[in-house]
Amino acid sequence: MNWSRGVGQEAASSQDGDRLEDTEESGLSDALGLLHIEIDCETAGKFGGDGEEILHSKNVLRKQRNWERKLAAKRSKRRGEKLRRRQRRAEASGDAGAAADSLQDSKRVLKVNARERLAQARVTGPRLCVDLSVAVCMSPKEISRLAGQIGRLYGSNRRARKPFHLFLTDLKEDSLLYRECQRMNDGFLRYAIDITEDSFLDLFPQESVIYLTPDAEQALEYVEPDKVYVLGGLVDESVQKKITYLRARDGGVSSARLPISEYMVKKTNAKNYHSKILAINQVFDILLTFCDTGSWAVALGEGIPPGKGYIIRTDDTPQIDH
């Protein structure tokens, strides 16, 4: 009897907690509404006027976006806590029907946990941008392949223990790539990615950007939290040389390459084929693994496909020179 009362008290207490969280979430929504009002008033006070175009302060808009991301992260965290409490109650009750519901809740919890991580990454996570301005160089077939790579990149980030804050820049709504992303990736418009038609050069200070390109001279040593890492959204079957490197140089930003030469050597294969050119999702997976392990040897060993013709360097690994 005492145990039953304990379960009932826990359920009642948990339900009260759920109602309290709903009240708090409503309060956060009201706060966001007030923030919108304050921003509108501030903007109108500075720039308002009949027939005039209202100019938005970048600092004010950045503050609003940051607040909205924090609010989304808090909401997602509360939903996850609510589902986890419901799951614990079902397991404690021993009811078969409740157990089935608990299994379903487990799947929901995994999804909610992923949303929590992604929401938090948009506030505090390392930043990675896919520069899609180079898509104009590609054929329709290459653009379709790039859309698939973007979907796989997002899937990796969604499963990651420590995801990145992702950006897609220079993605025009009237472009073939935009349509292909929607066609090939279910729920693309609901992805936890910042999608913009603006250039990454307009979003981030030049000194904070590191453009990752296989043609760079400098090898990447660390993934730093105050940097923005840019991948060129390019599928180039015709192998046009140095497109992403020239994009970085012309934009006046730093460039770096994965340290493949420092940690890997060529391996003998039947086709005598060796390539350091990787898909954007493959580069991203390597960055995720490095952030988790702190080891380029592990990250490159797991992320470089065997067909590229490279293996991790060891003391007794022979080097092929050609």
PDB file of C-alpha atoms in Angstrom:
ATOM      1  CA  MET A   1       0.000   0.000   0.000  1.00  0.00           C
ATOM      2  CA  ASN A   2       2.765   2.395   0.873  1.00  0.00           C
ATOM      3  CA  TRP A   3       4.434   1.686  -2.485  1.00  0.00           C
ATOM      4  CA  SER A   4       1.188   2.394  -4.367  1.00  0.00           C
ATOM      5  CA  ARG A   5       0.731   5.676  -2.564  1.00  0.00           C
ATOM      6  CA  GLY A   6       4.324   6.553  -3.465  1.00  0.00           C
ATOM      7  CA  VAL A   7       3.634   5.955  -7.161  1.00  0.00           C
ATOM      8  CA  GLY A   8       0.444   7.975  -6.969  1.00  0.00           C
ATOM      9  CA  GLN A   9       2.179  10.797  -5.166  1.00  0.00           C
ATOM     10  CA  GLU A  10       5.001  10.743  -7.727  1.00  0.00           C
ATOM     11  CA  ALA A  11       2.494  10.853 -10.587  1.00  0.00           C
ATOM     12  CA  ALA A  12       0.572  13.728  -8.977  1.00  0.00           C
ATOM     13  CA  SER A  13       3.776  15.591  -8.268  1.00  0.00           C
ATOM     14  CA  SER A  14       5.003  14.976 -11.825  1.00  0.00           C
ATOM     15  CA  GLN A  15       1.698  16.186 -13.283  1.00  0.00           C
ATOM     16  CA  ASP A  16       1.925  19.321 -11.149  1.00  0.00           C
ATOM     17  CA  GLY A  17       5.456  19.777 -12.456  1.00  0.00           C
ATOM     18  CA  ASP A  18       4.214  19.411 -16.040  1.00  0.00           C
ATOM     19  CA  ARG A  19       1.584  22.089 -15.452  1.00  0.00           C
ATOM     20  CA  LEU A  20       4.186  24.339 -13.855  1.00  0.00           C
ATOM     21  CA  GLU A  21       6.489  23.896 -16.847  1.00  0.00           C
ATOM     22  CA  ASP A  22       3.622  24.738 -19.214  1.00  0.00           C
ATOM     23  CA  THR A  23       3.090  27.952 -17.227  1.00  0.00           C
ATOM     24  CA  GLU A  24       6.815  28.749 -17.368  1.00  0.00           C
ATOM     25  CA  GLU A  25       6.912  28.064 -21.111  1.00  0.00           C
ATOM     26  CA  SER A  26       3.977  30.420 -21.578  1.00  0.00           C
ATOM     27  CA  GLY A  27       5.913  33.006 -19.625  1.00  0.00           C
ATOM     28  CA  LEU A  28       8.901  32.551 -21.931  1.00  0.00           C
ATOM     29  CA  SER A  29       6.634  33.030 -24.939  1.00  0.00           C
ATOM     30  CA  ASP A  30       5.293  36.243 -23.408  1.00  0.00           C
ATOM     31  CA  ALA A  31       8.880  37.376 -22.837  1.00  0.00           C
ATOM     32  CA  LEU A  32       9.710  36.721 -26.473  1.00  0.00           C
ATOM     33  CA  GLY A  33       6.649  38.728 -27.477  1.00  0.00           C
ATOM     34  CA  LEU A  34       7.836  41.635 -25.345  1.00  0.00           C
ATOM     35  CA  LEU A  35      11.246  41.364 -26.986  1.00  0.00           C
ATOM     36  CA  HIS A  36       9.597  41.705 -30.397  1.00  0.00           C
ATOM     37  CA  ILE A  37       7.711  44.798 -29.199  1.00  0.00           C
ATOM     38  CA  GLU A  38      10.875  46.362 -27.815  1.00  0.00           C
ATOM     39  CA  ILE A  39      12.742  45.689 -31.049  1.00  0.00           C
ATOM     40  CA  ASP A  40       9.928  47.174 -33.140  1.00  0.00           C
ATOM     41  CA  CYS A  41       9.798  50.288 -30.943  1.00  0.00           C
ATOM     42  CA  GLU A  42      13.568  50.725 -30.980  1.00  0.00           C
ATOM     43  CA  THR A  43      13.746  50.294 -34.735  1.00  0.00           C
ATOM     44  CA  ALA A  44      10.787  52.593 -35.380  1.00  0.00           C
ATOM     45  CA  GLY A  45      12.237  55.236 -33.054  1.00  0.00           C
ATOM     46  CA  LYS A  46      15.500  55.285 -34.977  1.00  0.00           C
ATOM     47  CA  PHE A  47      14.350  54.835 -38.532  1.00  0.00           C
ATOM     48  CA  GLY A  48      10.551  55.094 -38.654  1.00  0.00           C
ATOM     49  CA  GLY A  49       8.657  57.480 -40.876  1.00  0.00           C
ATOM     50  CA  ASP A  50       5.751  57.524 -43.305  1.00  0.00           C
ATOM     51  CA  GLY A  51       6.786  56.069 -46.632  1.00  0.00           C
ATOM     52  CA  GLU A  52      10.325  55.370 -45.419  1.00  0.00           C
ATOM     53  CA  GLU A  53      11.940  51.948 -45.571  1.00  0.00           C
ATOM     54  CA  ILE A  54      12.645  50.694 -42.029  1.00  0.00           C
ATOM     55  CA  LEU A  55      16.294  49.783 -41.587  1.00  0.00           C
ATOM     56  CA  HIS A  56      17.048  46.970 -39.143  1.00  0.00           C
ATOM     57  CA  SER A  57      20.033  47.153 -36.860  1.00  0.00           C
ATOM     58  CA  LYS A  58      22.203  44.056 -37.259  1.00  0.00           C
ATOM     59  CA  ASN A  59      22.960  44.019 -33.550  1.00  0.00           C
ATOM     60  CA  VAL A  60      19.277  44.115 -32.610  1.00  0.00           C
ATOM     61  CA  LEU A  61      18.375  41.359 -35.056  1.00  0.00           C
ATOM     62  CA  ARG A  62      21.302  39.244 -33.864  1.00  0.00           C
ATOM     63  CA  LYS A  63      20.108  39.692 -30.268  1.00  0.00           C
ATOM     64  CA  GLN A  64      16.592  38.636 -31.255  1.00  0.00           C
ATOM     65  CA  ARG A  65      17.813  35.507 -33.088  1.00  0.00           C
ATOM     66  CA  ASN A  66      19.986  34.528 -30.128  1.00  0.00           C
ATOM     67  CA  TRP A  67      17.035  34.931 -27.756  1.00  0.00           C
ATOM     68  CA  GLU A  68      14.805  32.835 -30.007  1.00  0.00           C
ATOM     69  CA  ARG A  69      17.408  30.059 -30.134  1.00  0.00           C
ATOM     70  CA  LYS A  70      17.710  30.044 -26.345  1.00  0.00           C
ATOM     71  CA  LEU A  71      13.929  29.908 -25.996  1.00  0.00           C
ATOM     72  CA  ALA A  72      13.727  26.994 -28.456  1.00  0.00           C
ATOM     73  CA  ALA A  73      16.434  25.144 -26.526  1.00  0.00           C
ATOM     74  CA  LYS A  74      14.571  25.619 -23.223  1.00  0.00           C
ATOM     75  CA  ARG A  75      11.284  24.450 -24.728  1.00  0.00           C
ATOM     76  CA  SER A  76      12.890  21.363 -26.235  1.00  0.00           C
ATOM     77  CA  LYS A  77      14.586  20.524 -22.926  1.00  0.00           C
ATOM     78  CA  ARG A  78      11.311  20.783 -21.021  1.00  0.00           C
ATOM     79  CA  ARG A  79       9.500  18.533 -23.499  1.00  0.00           C
ATOM     80  CA  GLY A  80      12.271  15.963 -23.117  1.00  0.00           C
ATOM     81  CA  GLU A  81      12.040  16.068 -19.307  1.00  0.00           C
ATOM     82  CA  LYS A  82       8.276  15.621 -19.479  1.00  0.00           C
ATOM     83  CA  LEU A  83       8.581  12.537 -21.709  1.00  0.00           C
ATOM     84  CA  ARG A  84      11.278  11.023 -19.505  1.00  0.00           C
ATOM     85  CA  ARG A  85       9.117  11.430 -16.401  1.00  0.00           C
ATOM     86  CA  ARG A  86       6.183   9.800 -18.167  1.00  0.00           C
ATOM     87  CA  GLN A  87       8.434   6.903 -19.154  1.00  0.00           C
ATOM     88  CA  ARG A  88       9.618   6.418 -15.563  1.00  0.00           C
ATOM     89  CA  ARG A  89       6.015   6.423 -14.292  1.00  0.00           C
ATOM     90  CA  ALA A  90       5.035   3.765 -16.843  1.00  0.00           C
ATOM     91  CA  GLU A  91       7.965   1.548 -15.871  1.00  0.00           C
ATOM     92  CA  ALA A  92       7.170   1.920 -12.161  1.00  0.00           C
ATOM     93  CA  SER A  93       3.491   1.003 -12.613  1.00  0.00           C
ATOM     94  CA  GLY A  94       4.261  -2.406 -14.179  1.00  0.00           C
ATOM     95  CA  ASP A  95       1.229  -2.103 -16.469  1.00  0.00           C
ATOM     96  CA  ALA A  96       1.553  -3.934 -19.832  1.00  0.00           C
ATOM     97  CA  GLY A  97      -0.242  -1.220 -21.753  1.00  0.00           C
ATOM     98  CA  ALA A  98       1.837   1.394 -20.054  1.00  0.00           C
ATOM     99  CA  ALA A  99       4.977  -0.574 -20.968  1.00  0.00           C
ATOM    100  CA  ALA A 100       3.984  -0.486 -24.646  1.00  0.00           C
ATOM    101  CA  ASP A 101       3.412   3.235 -24.359  1.00  0.00           C
ATOM    102  CA  SER A 102       6.775   3.480 -22.632  1.00  0.00           C
ATOM    103  CA  LEU A 103       8.478   1.842 -25.644  1.00  0.00           C
ATOM    104  CA  GLN A 104       6.862   4.370 -27.910  1.00  0.00           C
ATOM    105  CA  ASP A 105       7.897   7.114 -25.531  1.00  0.00           C
ATOM    106  CA  SER A 106      11.483   5.825 -25.705  1.00  0.00           C
ATOM    107  CA  LYS A 107      11.514   6.546 -29.423  1.00  0.00           C
ATOM    108  CA  ARG A 108      10.031   9.947 -28.764  1.00  0.00           C
ATOM    109  CA  VAL A 109      12.645  10.576 -26.091  1.00  0.00           C
ATOM    110  CA  LEU A 110      15.433   9.820 -28.594  1.00  0.00           C
ATOM    111  CA  LYS A 111      13.923  12.319 -31.022  1.00  0.00           C
ATOM    112  CA  VAL A 112      13.415  14.905 -28.321  1.00  0.00           C
ATOM    113  CA  ASN A 113      16.969  14.395 -27.067  1.00  0.00           C
ATOM    114  CA  ALA A 114      18.258  14.978 -30.607  1.00  0.00           C
ATOM    115  CA  ARG A 115      16.177  18.154 -30.882  1.00  0.00           C
ATOM    116  CA  GLU A 116      17.542  19.318 -27.525  1.00  0.00           C
ATOM    117  CA  ARG A 117      21.120  18.823 -28.661  1.00  0.00           C
ATOM    118  CA  LEU A 118      20.501  20.590 -31.972  1.00  0.00           C
ATOM    119  CA  ALA A 119      18.726  23.502 -30.274  1.00  0.00           C
ATOM    120  CA  GLN A 120      21.583  23.889 -27.812  1.00  0.00           C
ATOM    121  CA  ALA A 121      24.138  23.677 -30.629  1.00  0.00           C
ATOM    122  CA  ARG A 122      22.494  26.679 -32.285  1.00  0.00           C
ATOM    123  CA  VAL A 123      23.295  28.640 -29.123  1.00  0.00           C
ATOM    124  CA  THR A 124      26.707  27.330 -28.022  1.00  0.00           C
ATOM    125  CA  GLY A 125      27.929  24.772 -30.583  1.00  0.00           C
ATOM    126  CA  PRO A 126      30.853  25.102 -33.003  1.00  0.00           C
ATOM    127  CA  ARG A 127      29.776  26.634 -36.289  1.00  0.00           C
ATOM    128  CA  LEU A 128      29.984  25.043 -39.720  1.00  0.00           C
ATOM    129  CA  CYS A 129      28.779  26.650 -42.925  1.00  0.00           C
ATOM    130  CA  VAL A 130      28.211  25.079 -46.347  1.00  0.00           C
ATOM    131  CA  ASP A 131      28.963  27.709 -48.987  1.00  0.00           C
ATOM    132  CA  LEU A 132      26.567  27.051 -51.854  1.00  0.00           C
ATOM    133  CA  SER A 133      27.683  29.951 -54.043  1.00  0.00           C
ATOM    134  CA  VAL A 134      29.842  27.512 -56.019  1.00  0.00           C
ATOM    135  CA  ALA A 135      26.749  25.536 -57.061  1.00  0.00           C
ATOM    136  CA  VAL A 136      26.610  27.633 -60.238  1.00  0.00           C
ATOM    137  CA  CYS A 137      29.592  25.599 -61.480  1.00  0.00           C
ATOM    138  CA  MET A 138      27.675  22.298 -61.351  1.00  0.00           C
ATOM    139  CA  SER A 139      25.483  20.285 -63.702  1.00  0.00           C
ATOM    140  CA  PRO A 140      21.933  19.230 -62.703  1.00  0.00           C
ATOM    141  CA  LYS A 141      23.245  15.729 -61.910  1.00  0.00           C
ATOM    142  CA  GLU A 142      25.948  17.142 -59.628  1.00  0.00           C
ATOM    143  CA  ILE A 143      23.409  19.408 -57.916  1.00  0.00           C
ATOM    144  CA  SER A 144      21.195  16.389 -57.149  1.00  0.00           C
ATOM    145  CA  ARG A 145      24.173  14.589 -55.624  1.00  0.00           C
ATOM    146  CA  LEU A 146      24.984  17.651 -53.518  1.00  0.00           C
ATOM    147  CA  ALA A 147      21.406  17.752 -52.212  1.00  0.00           C
ATOM    148  CA  GLY A 148      21.813  14.135 -51.075  1.00  0.00           C
ATOM    149  CA  GLN A 149      25.111  14.962 -49.364  1.00  0.00           C
ATOM    150  CA  ILE A 150      23.462  17.834 -47.488  1.00  0.00           C
ATOM    151  CA  GLY A 151      20.829  15.399 -46.193  1.00  0.00           C
ATOM    152  CA  ARG A 152      23.496  12.936 -45.030  1.00  0.00           C
ATOM    153  CA  LEU A 153      25.482  15.738 -43.397  1.00  0.00           C
ATOM    154  CA  TYR A 154      22.415  16.823 -41.433  1.00  0.00           C
ATOM    155  CA  GLY A 155      21.689  13.215 -40.434  1.00  0.00           C
ATOM    156  CA  SER A 156      25.189  12.896 -38.990  1.00  0.00           C
ATOM    157  CA  ASN A 157      24.779  16.138 -37.074  1.00  0.00           C
ATOM    158  CA  ARG A 158      21.400  15.016 -35.712  1.00  0.00           C
ATOM    159  CA  ARG A 159      22.932  11.807 -34.341  1.00  0.00           C
ATOM    160  CA  ALA A 160      26.070  13.492 -33.011  1.00  0.00           C
ATOM    161  CA  ARG A 161      26.725  13.658 -29.278  1.00  0.00           C
ATOM    162  CA  LYS A 162      28.075  17.193 -29.732  1.00  0.00           C
ATOM    163  CA  PRO A 163      26.477  18.618 -32.886  1.00  0.00           C
ATOM    164  CA  PHE A 164      27.514  21.709 -34.806  1.00  0.00           C
ATOM    165  CA  HIS A 165      25.483  24.833 -35.470  1.00  0.00           C
ATOM    166  CA  LEU A 166      24.918  24.453 -39.216  1.00  0.00           C
ATOM    167  CA  PHE A 167      24.436  27.130 -41.874  1.00  0.00           C
ATOM    168  CA  LEU A 168      23.556  26.856 -45.567  1.00  0.00           C
ATOM    169  CA  THR A 169      24.497  30.112 -47.290  1.00  0.00           C
ATOM    170  CA  ASP A 170      23.827  31.441 -50.789  1.00  0.00           C
ATOM    171  CA  LEU A 171      20.870  29.056 -51.137  1.00  0.00           C
ATOM    172  CA  LYS A 172      18.315  30.789 -53.348  1.00  0.00           C
ATOM    173  CA  GLU A 173      14.682  29.733 -52.996  1.00  0.00           C
ATOM    174  CA  ASP A 174      14.200  29.786 -56.764  1.00  0.00           C
ATOM    175  CA  SER A 175      17.267  27.602 -57.445  1.00  0.00           C
ATOM    176  CA  LEU A 176      17.393  23.991 -58.627  1.00  0.00           C
ATOM    177  CA  LEU A 177      19.439  23.073 -55.549  1.00  0.00           C
ATOM    178  CA  TYR A 178      16.717  24.364 -53.221  1.00  0.00           C
ATOM    179  CA  ARG A 179      14.095  22.287 -55.044  1.00  0.00           C
ATOM    180  CA  GLU A 180      16.339  19.211 -55.047  1.00  0.00           C
ATOM    181  CA  CYS A 181      16.995  19.552 -51.306  1.00  0.00           C
ATOM    182  CA  GLN A 182      13.236  19.480 -50.696  1.00  0.00           C
ATOM    183  CA  ARG A 183      12.667  16.608 -53.113  1.00  0.00           C
ATOM    184  CA  MET A 184      15.432  14.365 -51.802  1.00  0.00           C
ATOM    185  CA  ASN A 185      15.313  15.163 -48.078  1.00  0.00           C
ATOM    186  CA  ASP A 186      12.042  14.642 -46.192  1.00  0.00           C
ATOM    187  CA  GLY A 187      11.320  17.542 -43.867  1.00  0.00           C
ATOM    188  CA  PHE A 188      14.152  19.658 -45.286  1.00  0.00           C
ATOM    189  CA  LEU A 189      12.438  22.930 -44.386  1.00  0.00           C
ATOM    190  CA  ARG A 190      12.166  21.743 -40.758  1.00  0.00           C
ATOM    191  CA  TYR A 191      15.889  20.970 -40.457  1.00  0.00           C
ATOM    192  CA  ALA A 192      17.652  22.648 -37.530  1.00  0.00           C
ATOM    193  CA  ILE A 193      19.855  24.583 -39.957  1.00  0.00           C
ATOM    194  CA  ASP A 194      20.114  28.308 -40.586  1.00  0.00           C
ATOM    195  CA  ILE A 195      19.301  28.681 -44.293  1.00  0.00           C
ATOM    196  CA  THR A 196      19.959  32.022 -45.974  1.00  0.00           C
ATOM    197  CA  GLU A 197      20.402  33.564 -49.409  1.00  0.00           C
ATOM    198  CA  ASP A 198      23.199  35.721 -47.980  1.00  0.00           C
ATOM    199  CA  SER A 199      26.896  34.976 -48.395  1.00  0.00           C
ATOM    200  CA  PHE A 200      28.925  33.679 -45.471  1.00  0.00           C
ATOM    201  CA  LEU A 201      31.059  36.814 -45.977  1.00  0.00           C
ATOM    202  CA  ASP A 202      28.030  38.893 -44.923  1.00  0.00           C
ATOM    203  CA  LEU A 203      27.288  36.752 -41.857  1.00  0.00           C
ATOM    204  CA  PHE A 204      30.666  36.313 -40.190  1.00  0.00           C
ATOM    205  CA  PRO A 205      33.757  38.479 -39.610  1.00  0.00           C
ATOM    206  CA  GLN A 206      36.511  37.578 -42.058  1.00  0.00           C
ATOM    207  CA  GLU A 207      39.018  36.882 -39.279  1.00  0.00           C
ATOM    208  CA  SER A 208      36.746  34.196 -37.779  1.00  0.00           C
ATOM    209  CA  VAL A 209      36.351  32.172 -41.007  1.00  0.00           C
ATOM    210  CA  ILE A 210      38.442  29.155 -42.000  1.00  0.00           C
ATOM    211  CA  TYR A 211      37.567  27.784 -45.439  1.00  0.00           C
ATOM    212  CA  LEU A 212      38.298  24.054 -45.691  1.00  0.00           C
ATOM    213  CA  THR A 213      39.680  23.182 -49.116  1.00  0.00           C
ATOM    214  CA  PRO A 214      41.973  20.337 -50.243  1.00  0.00           C
ATOM    215  CA  ASP A 215      44.157  22.876 -52.104  1.00  0.00           C
ATOM    216  CA  ALA A 216      45.128  24.876 -49.005  1.00  0.00           C
ATOM    217  CA  GLU A 217      48.757  24.876 -47.895  1.00  0.00           C
ATOM    218  CA  GLN A 218      48.033  24.948 -44.152  1.00  0.00           C
ATOM    219  CA  ALA A 219      46.810  21.768 -42.430  1.00  0.00           C
ATOM    220  CA  LEU A 220      43.986  22.068 -39.912  1.00  0.00           C
ATOM    221  CA  GLU A 221      45.261  21.350 -36.404  1.00  0.00           C
ATOM    222  CA  TYR A 222      42.294  22.120 -34.130  1.00  0.00           C
ATOM    223  CA  VAL A 223      38.577  22.855 -34.243  1.00  0.00           C
ATOM    224  CA  GLU A 224      38.265  26.112 -32.326  1.00  0.00           C
ATOM    225  CA  PRO A 225      34.952  27.253 -30.798  1.00  0.00           C
ATOM    226  CA  ASP A 226      35.325  30.879 -31.919  1.00  0.00           C
ATOM    227  CA  LYS A 227      35.914  30.004 -35.577  1.00  0.00           C
ATOM    228  CA  VAL A 228      33.454  29.371 -38.402  1.00  0.00           C
ATOM    229  CA  TYR A 229      34.434  26.436 -40.630  1.00  0.00           C
ATOM    230  CA  VAL A 230      33.243  26.683 -44.218  1.00  0.00           C
ATOM    231  CA  LEU A 231      32.853  23.789 -46.651  1.00  0.00           C
ATOM    232  CA  GLY A 232      32.472  24.479 -50.348  1.00  0.00           C
ATOM    233  CA  GLY A 233      29.217  22.907 -51.517  1.00  0.00           C
ATOM    234  CA  LEU A 234      30.725  21.383 -54.614  1.00  0.00           C
ATOM    235  CA  VAL A 235      30.303  18.076 -56.436  1.00  0.00           C
ATOM    236  CA  ASP A 236      32.737  18.334 -59.299  1.00  0.00           C
ATOM    237  CA  GLU A 237      32.792  15.336 -61.623  1.00  0.00           C
ATOM    238  CA  SER A 238      34.800  17.291 -64.180  1.00  0.00           C
ATOM    239  CA  VAL A 239      37.494  17.990 -61.532  1.00  0.00           C
ATOM    240  CA  GLN A 240      37.810  21.743 -62.003  1.00  0.00           C
ATOM    241  CA  LYS A 241      40.904  22.824 -60.093  1.00  0.00           C
ATOM    242  CA  LYS A 242      41.025  25.017 -56.988  1.00  0.00           C
ATOM    243  CA  ILE A 243      37.447  26.348 -57.088  1.00  0.00           C
ATOM    244  CA  THR A 244      37.047  26.398 -53.308  1.00  0.00           C
ATOM    245  CA  TYR A 245      40.606  27.613 -52.731  1.00  0.00           C
ATOM    246  CA  LEU A 246      40.025  30.572 -55.062  1.00  0.00           C
ATOM    247  CA  ARG A 247      36.705  31.279 -53.362  1.00  0.00           C
ATOM    248  CA  ALA A 248      38.518  31.552 -50.018  1.00  0.00           C
ATOM    249  CA  ARG A 249      41.334  33.654 -51.454  1.00  0.00           C
ATOM    250  CA  ASP A 250      39.000  36.045 -53.255  1.00  0.00           C
ATOM    251  CA  GLY A 251      36.920  36.406 -50.083  1.00  0.00           C
ATOM    252  CA  GLY A 252      39.991  37.337 -48.068  1.00  0.00           C
ATOM    253  CA  VAL A 253      39.562  34.510 -45.528  1.00  0.00           C
ATOM    254  CA  SER A 254      41.944  31.893 -44.158  1.00  0.00           C
ATOM    255  CA  SER A 255      41.972  28.413 -45.659  1.00  0.00           C
ATOM    256  CA  ALA A 256      43.042  25.016 -44.357  1.00  0.00           C
ATOM    257  CA  ARG A 257      42.971  21.381 -45.436  1.00  0.00           C
ATOM    258  CA  LEU A 258      42.422  18.164 -43.542  1.00  0.00           C
ATOM    259  CA  PRO A 259      45.808  16.798 -42.350  1.00  0.00           C
ATOM    260  CA  ILE A 260      45.666  13.745 -44.611  1.00  0.00           C
ATOM    261  CA  SER A 261      49.316  13.996 -45.693  1.00  0.00           C
ATOM    262  CA  GLU A 262      50.440  14.282 -42.075  1.00  0.00           C
ATOM    263  CA  TYR A 263      48.608  11.181 -40.822  1.00  0.00           C
ATOM    264  CA  MET A 264      48.088   8.957 -43.857  1.00  0.00           C
ATOM    265  CA  VAL A 265      50.096   7.358 -46.648  1.00  0.00           C
ATOM    266  CA  LYS A 266      49.205   5.988 -50.043  1.00  0.00           C
ATOM    267  CA  LYS A 267      48.249   2.336 -50.213  1.00  0.00           C
ATOM    268  CA  THR A 268      48.966   0.076 -53.164  1.00  0.00           C
ATOM    269  CA  ASN A 269      45.804  -0.795 -55.073  1.00  0.00           C
ATOM    270  CA  ALA A 270      44.908  -2.424 -58.382  1.00  0.00           C
ATOM    271  CA  LYS A 271      43.857   0.823 -60.046  1.00  0.00           C
ATOM    272  CA  ASN A 272      46.791   2.811 -58.645  1.00  0.00           C
ATOM    273  CA  TYR A 273      44.203   5.383 -57.578  1.00  0.00           C
ATOM    274  CA  HIS A 274      44.716   7.921 -54.785  1.00  0.00           C
ATOM    275  CA  SER A 275      42.481  10.911 -54.068  1.00  0.00           C
ATOM    276  CA  LYS A 276      42.067  13.411 -51.244  1.00  0.00           C
ATOM    277  CA  ILE A 277      38.814  14.811 -52.662  1.00  0.00           C
ATOM    278  CA  LEU A 278      35.914  14.089 -50.272  1.00  0.00           C
ATOM    279  CA  ALA A 279      32.182  14.738 -50.239  1.00  0.00           C
ATOM    280  CA  ILE A 280      31.030  17.430 -47.812  1.00  0.00           C
ATOM    281  CA  ASN A 281      29.327  14.875 -45.561  1.00  0.00           C
ATOM    282  CA  GLN A 282      32.551  12.834 -45.398  1.00  0.00           C
ATOM    283  CA  VAL A 283      34.563  15.901 -44.356  1.00  0.00           C
ATOM    284  CA  PHE A 284      31.907  16.732 -41.776  1.00  0.00           C
ATOM    285  CA  ASP A 285      31.956  13.211 -40.320  1.00  0.00           C
ATOM    286  CA  ILE A 286      35.728  13.514 -39.902  1.00  0.00           C
ATOM    287  CA  LEU A 287      35.303  16.820 -38.048  1.00  0.00           C
ATOM    288  CA  LEU A 288      32.646  15.299 -35.772  1.00  0.00           C
ATOM    289  CA  THR A 289      34.874  12.335 -34.916  1.00  0.00           C
ATOM    290  CA  PHE A 290      37.850  14.605 -34.255  1.00  0.00           C
ATOM    291  CA  CYS A 291      35.753  16.756 -31.903  1.00  0.00           C
ATOM    292  CA  ASP A 292      34.681  13.605 -30.033  1.00  0.00           C
ATOM    293  CA  THR A 293      38.090  11.920 -29.839  1.00  0.00           C
ATOM    294  CA  GLY A 294      40.669  14.690 -30.232  1.00  0.00           C
ATOM    295  CA  SER A 295      42.589  12.357 -32.574  1.00  0.00           C
ATOM    296  CA  TRP A 296      43.146  13.035 -36.265  1.00  0.00           C
ATOM    297  CA  ALA A 297      44.429   9.485 -36.711  1.00  0.00           C
ATOM    298  CA  VAL A 298      41.123   8.080 -35.454  1.00  0.00           C
ATOM    299  CA  ALA A 299      38.994  10.618 -37.318  1.00  0.00           C
ATOM    300  CA  LEU A 300      40.781  10.157 -40.653  1.00  0.00           C
ATOM    301  CA  GLY A 301      41.045   6.394 -40.251  1.00  0.00           C
ATOM    302  CA  GLU A 302      37.287   6.123 -39.762  1.00  0.00           C
ATOM    303  CA  GLY A 303      36.266   8.845 -42.200  1.00  0.00           C
ATOM    304  CA  ILE A 304      38.435   8.358 -45.307  1.00  0.00           C
ATOM    305  CA  PRO A 305      36.808   5.690 -47.516  1.00  0.00           C
ATOM    306  CA  PRO A 306      39.156   2.765 -48.383  1.00  0.00           C
ATOM    307  CA  GLY A 307      38.592   3.449 -52.078  1.00  0.00           C
ATOM    308  CA  LYS A 308      40.476   6.733 -51.794  1.00  0.00           C
ATOM    309  CA  GLY A 309      43.734   4.776 -51.568  1.00  0.00           C
ATOM    310  CA  TYR A 310      45.025   6.027 -48.214  1.00  0.00           C
ATOM    311  CA  ILE A 311      45.685   4.322 -44.876  1.00  0.00           C
ATOM    312  CA  ILE A 312      46.810   5.625 -41.501  1.00  0.00           C
ATOM    313  CA  ARG A 313      50.557   6.018 -41.231  1.00  0.00           C
ATOM    314  CA  THR A 314      52.385   3.710 -38.798  1.00  0.00           C
ATOM    315  CA  ASP A 315      56.089   3.308 -38.069  1.00  0.00           C
ATOM    316  CA  ASP A 316      56.368   0.284 -40.397  1.00  0.00           C
ATOM    317  CA  THR A 317      54.020   1.513 -43.157  1.00  0.00           C
ATOM    318  CA  PRO A 318      55.863   1.842 -46.478  1.00  0.00           C
ATOM    319  CA  GLN A 319      55.370   5.123 -48.343  1.00  0.00           C
ATOM    320  CA  ILE A 320      54.495   5.019 -52.038  1.00  0.00           C
ATOM    321  CA  ASP A 321      56.195   7.837 -53.890  1.00  0.00           C
ATOM    322  CA  HIS A 322      54.509   8.742 -57.138  1.00  0.00           C
TER     323      HIS A 322
END
